[in-house]
PDB file of C-alpha atoms in Angstrom:
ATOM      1  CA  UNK L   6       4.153  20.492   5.754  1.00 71.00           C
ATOM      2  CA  UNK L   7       4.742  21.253   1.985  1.00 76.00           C
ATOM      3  CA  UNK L   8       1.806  19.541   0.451  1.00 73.00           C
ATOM      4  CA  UNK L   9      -0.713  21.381   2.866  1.00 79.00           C
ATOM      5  CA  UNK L  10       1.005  24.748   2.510  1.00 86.00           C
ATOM      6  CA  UNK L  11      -0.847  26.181  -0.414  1.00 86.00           C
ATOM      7  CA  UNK L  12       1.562  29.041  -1.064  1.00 91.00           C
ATOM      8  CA  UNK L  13       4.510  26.590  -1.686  1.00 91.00           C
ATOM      9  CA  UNK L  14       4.685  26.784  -5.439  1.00 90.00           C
ATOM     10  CA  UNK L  15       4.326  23.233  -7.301  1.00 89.00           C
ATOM     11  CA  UNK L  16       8.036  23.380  -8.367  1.00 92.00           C
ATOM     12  CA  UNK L  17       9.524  23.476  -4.851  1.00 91.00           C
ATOM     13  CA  UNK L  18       7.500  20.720  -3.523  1.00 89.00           C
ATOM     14  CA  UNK L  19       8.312  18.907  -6.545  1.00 88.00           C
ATOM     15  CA  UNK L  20      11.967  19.163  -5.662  1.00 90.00           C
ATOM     16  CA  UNK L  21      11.077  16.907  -2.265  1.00 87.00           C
ATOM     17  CA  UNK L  22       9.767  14.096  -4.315  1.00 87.00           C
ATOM     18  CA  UNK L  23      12.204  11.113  -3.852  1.00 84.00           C
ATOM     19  CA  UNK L  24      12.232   8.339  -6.755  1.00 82.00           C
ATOM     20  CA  UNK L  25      12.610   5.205  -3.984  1.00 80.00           C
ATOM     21  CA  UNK L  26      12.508   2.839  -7.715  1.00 76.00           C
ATOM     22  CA  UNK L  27      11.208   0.345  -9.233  1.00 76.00           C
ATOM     23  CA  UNK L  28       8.848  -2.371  -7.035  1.00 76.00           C
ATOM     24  CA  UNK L  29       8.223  -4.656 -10.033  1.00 79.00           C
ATOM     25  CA  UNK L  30       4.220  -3.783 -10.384  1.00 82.00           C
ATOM     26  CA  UNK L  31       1.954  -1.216  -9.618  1.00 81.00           C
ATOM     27  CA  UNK L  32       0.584  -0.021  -6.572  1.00 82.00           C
ATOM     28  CA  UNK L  33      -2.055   1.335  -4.627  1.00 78.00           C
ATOM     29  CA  UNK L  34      -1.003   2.288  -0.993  1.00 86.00           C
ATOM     30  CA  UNK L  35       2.071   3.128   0.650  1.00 91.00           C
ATOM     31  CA  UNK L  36       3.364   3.209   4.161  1.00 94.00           C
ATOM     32  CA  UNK L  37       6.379   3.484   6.390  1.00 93.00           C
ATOM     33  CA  UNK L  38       7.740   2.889   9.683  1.00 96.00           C
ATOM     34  CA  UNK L  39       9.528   4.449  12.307  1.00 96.00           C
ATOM     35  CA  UNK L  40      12.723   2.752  11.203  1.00 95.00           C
ATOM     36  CA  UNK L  41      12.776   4.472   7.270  1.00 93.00           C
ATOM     37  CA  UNK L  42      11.337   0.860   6.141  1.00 96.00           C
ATOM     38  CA  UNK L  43       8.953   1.810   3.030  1.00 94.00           C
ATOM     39  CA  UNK L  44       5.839  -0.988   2.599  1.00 96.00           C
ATOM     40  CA  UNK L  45       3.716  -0.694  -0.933  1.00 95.00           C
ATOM     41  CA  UNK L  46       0.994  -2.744  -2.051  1.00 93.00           C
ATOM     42  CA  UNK L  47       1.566  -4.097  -5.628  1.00 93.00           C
ATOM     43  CA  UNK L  48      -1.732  -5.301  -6.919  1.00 89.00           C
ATOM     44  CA  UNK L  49      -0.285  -6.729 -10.152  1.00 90.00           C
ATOM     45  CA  UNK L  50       0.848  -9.701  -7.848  1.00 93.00           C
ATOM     46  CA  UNK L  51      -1.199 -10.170  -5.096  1.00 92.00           C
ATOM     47  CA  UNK L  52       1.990  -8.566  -2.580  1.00 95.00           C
ATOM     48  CA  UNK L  53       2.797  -6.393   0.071  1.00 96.00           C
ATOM     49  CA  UNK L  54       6.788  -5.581  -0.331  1.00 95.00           C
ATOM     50  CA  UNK L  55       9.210  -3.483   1.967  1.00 96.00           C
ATOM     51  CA  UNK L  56      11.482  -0.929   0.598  1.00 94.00           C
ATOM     52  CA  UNK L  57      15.193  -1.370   2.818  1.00 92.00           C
ATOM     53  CA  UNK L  58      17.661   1.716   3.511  1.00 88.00           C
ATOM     54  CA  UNK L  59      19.689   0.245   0.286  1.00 90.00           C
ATOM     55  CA  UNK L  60      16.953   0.060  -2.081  1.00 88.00           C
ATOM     56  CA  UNK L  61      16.051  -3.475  -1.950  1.00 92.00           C
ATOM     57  CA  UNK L  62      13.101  -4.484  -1.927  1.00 93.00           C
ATOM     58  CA  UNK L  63      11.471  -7.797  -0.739  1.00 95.00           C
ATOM     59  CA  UNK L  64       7.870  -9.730  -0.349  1.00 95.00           C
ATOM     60  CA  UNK L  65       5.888  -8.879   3.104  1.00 96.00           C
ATOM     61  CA  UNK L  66       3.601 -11.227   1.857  1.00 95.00           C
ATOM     62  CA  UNK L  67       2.064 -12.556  -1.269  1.00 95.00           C
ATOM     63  CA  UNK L  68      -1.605 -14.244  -1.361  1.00 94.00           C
ATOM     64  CA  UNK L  69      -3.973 -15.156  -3.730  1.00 93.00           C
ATOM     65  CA  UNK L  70      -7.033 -13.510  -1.819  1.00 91.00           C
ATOM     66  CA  UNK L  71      -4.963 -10.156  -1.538  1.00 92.00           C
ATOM     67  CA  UNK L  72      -6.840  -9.016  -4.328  1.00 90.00           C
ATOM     68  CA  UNK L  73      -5.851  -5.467  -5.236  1.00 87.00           C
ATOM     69  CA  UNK L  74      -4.287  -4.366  -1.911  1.00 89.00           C
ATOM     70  CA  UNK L  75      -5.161  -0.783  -0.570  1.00 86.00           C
ATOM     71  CA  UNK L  76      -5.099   1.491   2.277  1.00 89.00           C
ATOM     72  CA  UNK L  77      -1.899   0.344   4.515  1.00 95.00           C
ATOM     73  CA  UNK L  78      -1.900   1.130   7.960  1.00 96.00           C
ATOM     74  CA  UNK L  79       1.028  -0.057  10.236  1.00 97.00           C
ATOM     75  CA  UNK L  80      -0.595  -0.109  14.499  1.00 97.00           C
ATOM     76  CA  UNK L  81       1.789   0.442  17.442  1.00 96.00           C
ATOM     77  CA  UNK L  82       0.836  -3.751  18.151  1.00 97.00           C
ATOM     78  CA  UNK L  83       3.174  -4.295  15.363  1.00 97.00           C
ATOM     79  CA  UNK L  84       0.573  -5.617  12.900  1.00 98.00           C
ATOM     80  CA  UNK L  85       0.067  -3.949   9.269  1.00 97.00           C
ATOM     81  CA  UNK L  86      -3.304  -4.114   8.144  1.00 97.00           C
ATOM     82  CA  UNK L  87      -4.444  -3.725   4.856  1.00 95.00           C
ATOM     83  CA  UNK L  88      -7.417  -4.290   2.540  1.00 91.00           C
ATOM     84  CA  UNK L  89      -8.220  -6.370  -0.308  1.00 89.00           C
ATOM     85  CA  UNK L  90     -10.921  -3.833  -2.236  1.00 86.00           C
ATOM     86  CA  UNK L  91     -11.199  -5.999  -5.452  1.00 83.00           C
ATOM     87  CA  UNK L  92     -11.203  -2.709  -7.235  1.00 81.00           C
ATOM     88  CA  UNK L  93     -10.540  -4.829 -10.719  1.00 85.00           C
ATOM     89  CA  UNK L  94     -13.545  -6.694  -9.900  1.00 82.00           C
ATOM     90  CA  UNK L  95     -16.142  -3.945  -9.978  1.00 89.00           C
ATOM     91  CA  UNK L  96     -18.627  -3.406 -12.986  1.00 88.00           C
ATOM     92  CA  UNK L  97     -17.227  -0.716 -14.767  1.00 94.00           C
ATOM     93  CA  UNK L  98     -14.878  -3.142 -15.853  1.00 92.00           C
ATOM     94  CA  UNK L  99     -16.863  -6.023 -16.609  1.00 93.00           C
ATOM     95  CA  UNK L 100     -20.007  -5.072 -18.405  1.00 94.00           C
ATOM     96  CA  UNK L 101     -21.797  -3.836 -15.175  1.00 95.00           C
ATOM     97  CA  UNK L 102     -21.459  -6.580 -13.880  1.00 94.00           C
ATOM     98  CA  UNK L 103     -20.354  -6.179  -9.909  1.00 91.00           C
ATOM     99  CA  UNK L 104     -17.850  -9.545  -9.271  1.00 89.00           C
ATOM    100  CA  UNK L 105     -16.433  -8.290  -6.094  1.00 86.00           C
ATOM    101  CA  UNK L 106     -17.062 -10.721  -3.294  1.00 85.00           C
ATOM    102  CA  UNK L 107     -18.363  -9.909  -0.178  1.00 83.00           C
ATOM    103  CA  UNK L 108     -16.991  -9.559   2.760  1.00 81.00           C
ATOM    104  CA  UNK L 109     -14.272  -7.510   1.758  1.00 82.00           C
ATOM    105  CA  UNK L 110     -11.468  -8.927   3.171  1.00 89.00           C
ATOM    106  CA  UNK L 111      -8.810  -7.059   5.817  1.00 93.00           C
ATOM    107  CA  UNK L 112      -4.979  -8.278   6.459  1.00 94.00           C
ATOM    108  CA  UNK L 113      -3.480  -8.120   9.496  1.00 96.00           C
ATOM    109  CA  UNK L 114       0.135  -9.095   8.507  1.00 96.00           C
ATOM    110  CA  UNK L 115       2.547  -9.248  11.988  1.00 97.00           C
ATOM    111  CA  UNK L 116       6.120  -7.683  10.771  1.00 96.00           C
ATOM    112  CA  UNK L 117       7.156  -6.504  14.175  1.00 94.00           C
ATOM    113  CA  UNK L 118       7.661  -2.865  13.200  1.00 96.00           C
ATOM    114  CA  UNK L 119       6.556   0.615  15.004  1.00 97.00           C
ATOM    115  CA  UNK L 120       4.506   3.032  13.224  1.00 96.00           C
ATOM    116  CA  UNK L 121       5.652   6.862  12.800  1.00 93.00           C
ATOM    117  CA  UNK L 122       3.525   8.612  15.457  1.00 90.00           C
ATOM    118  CA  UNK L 123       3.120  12.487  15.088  1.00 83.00           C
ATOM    119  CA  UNK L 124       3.135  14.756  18.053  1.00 76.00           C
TER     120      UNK L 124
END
């Protein structure tokens, strides 16, 4: 309720932030479970990786064609979908030249785990 309570000054919201470390690469989406499991994208390497209660983490999944992974969304049929949006790929970084293949490409990665559903 913090971030969408506008009077809550910057500072005290701040002071929720928890630093769940280091994943090895960057990332670009971020999800969790109804069991405290963390999953983040790391587009550096292609990977999906889950965060444990200790601070482990380990590889979901790695492929080739998971080209800059965004947008994770866990469904209550136990599958975690995400998208490969080839962000890397598009003009502005290439001379204008557009070399993101199309279709874009959706994941749907089975890990057997319930999403957080809000009442």
């Amino acid at each position: 309720m913090m971030l969408i309570d506008r009077g809550i000054g910057e500072a005290k919201v701040f002071s929720k932030v928890t630093d769940e470390g280091d994943r090895g690469g960057a990332a670009d989406g971020l999800e969790y479970d109804a069991a405290g499991y963390i999953y983040s994208t790391n587009y550096e390497h292609n990977a999906i990786l889950r965060r444990h209660s200790d601070g482990q983490w380990e590889t979901v999944t790695h492929d080739p064609r998971l080209l800059w992974p965004d947008t994770l969304s866990l469904a209550t049929d136990g599958y975690l979908y995400v998208t490969a949006n080839q962000l890397h790929r598009q003009a502005r970084f290439h001379q204008g030249h557009d070399l993101r293949k199309k279709p874009y490409t959706l994941f749907r990665i089975q890990i057997g785990a319930k999403p957080v559903l809000l009442k």
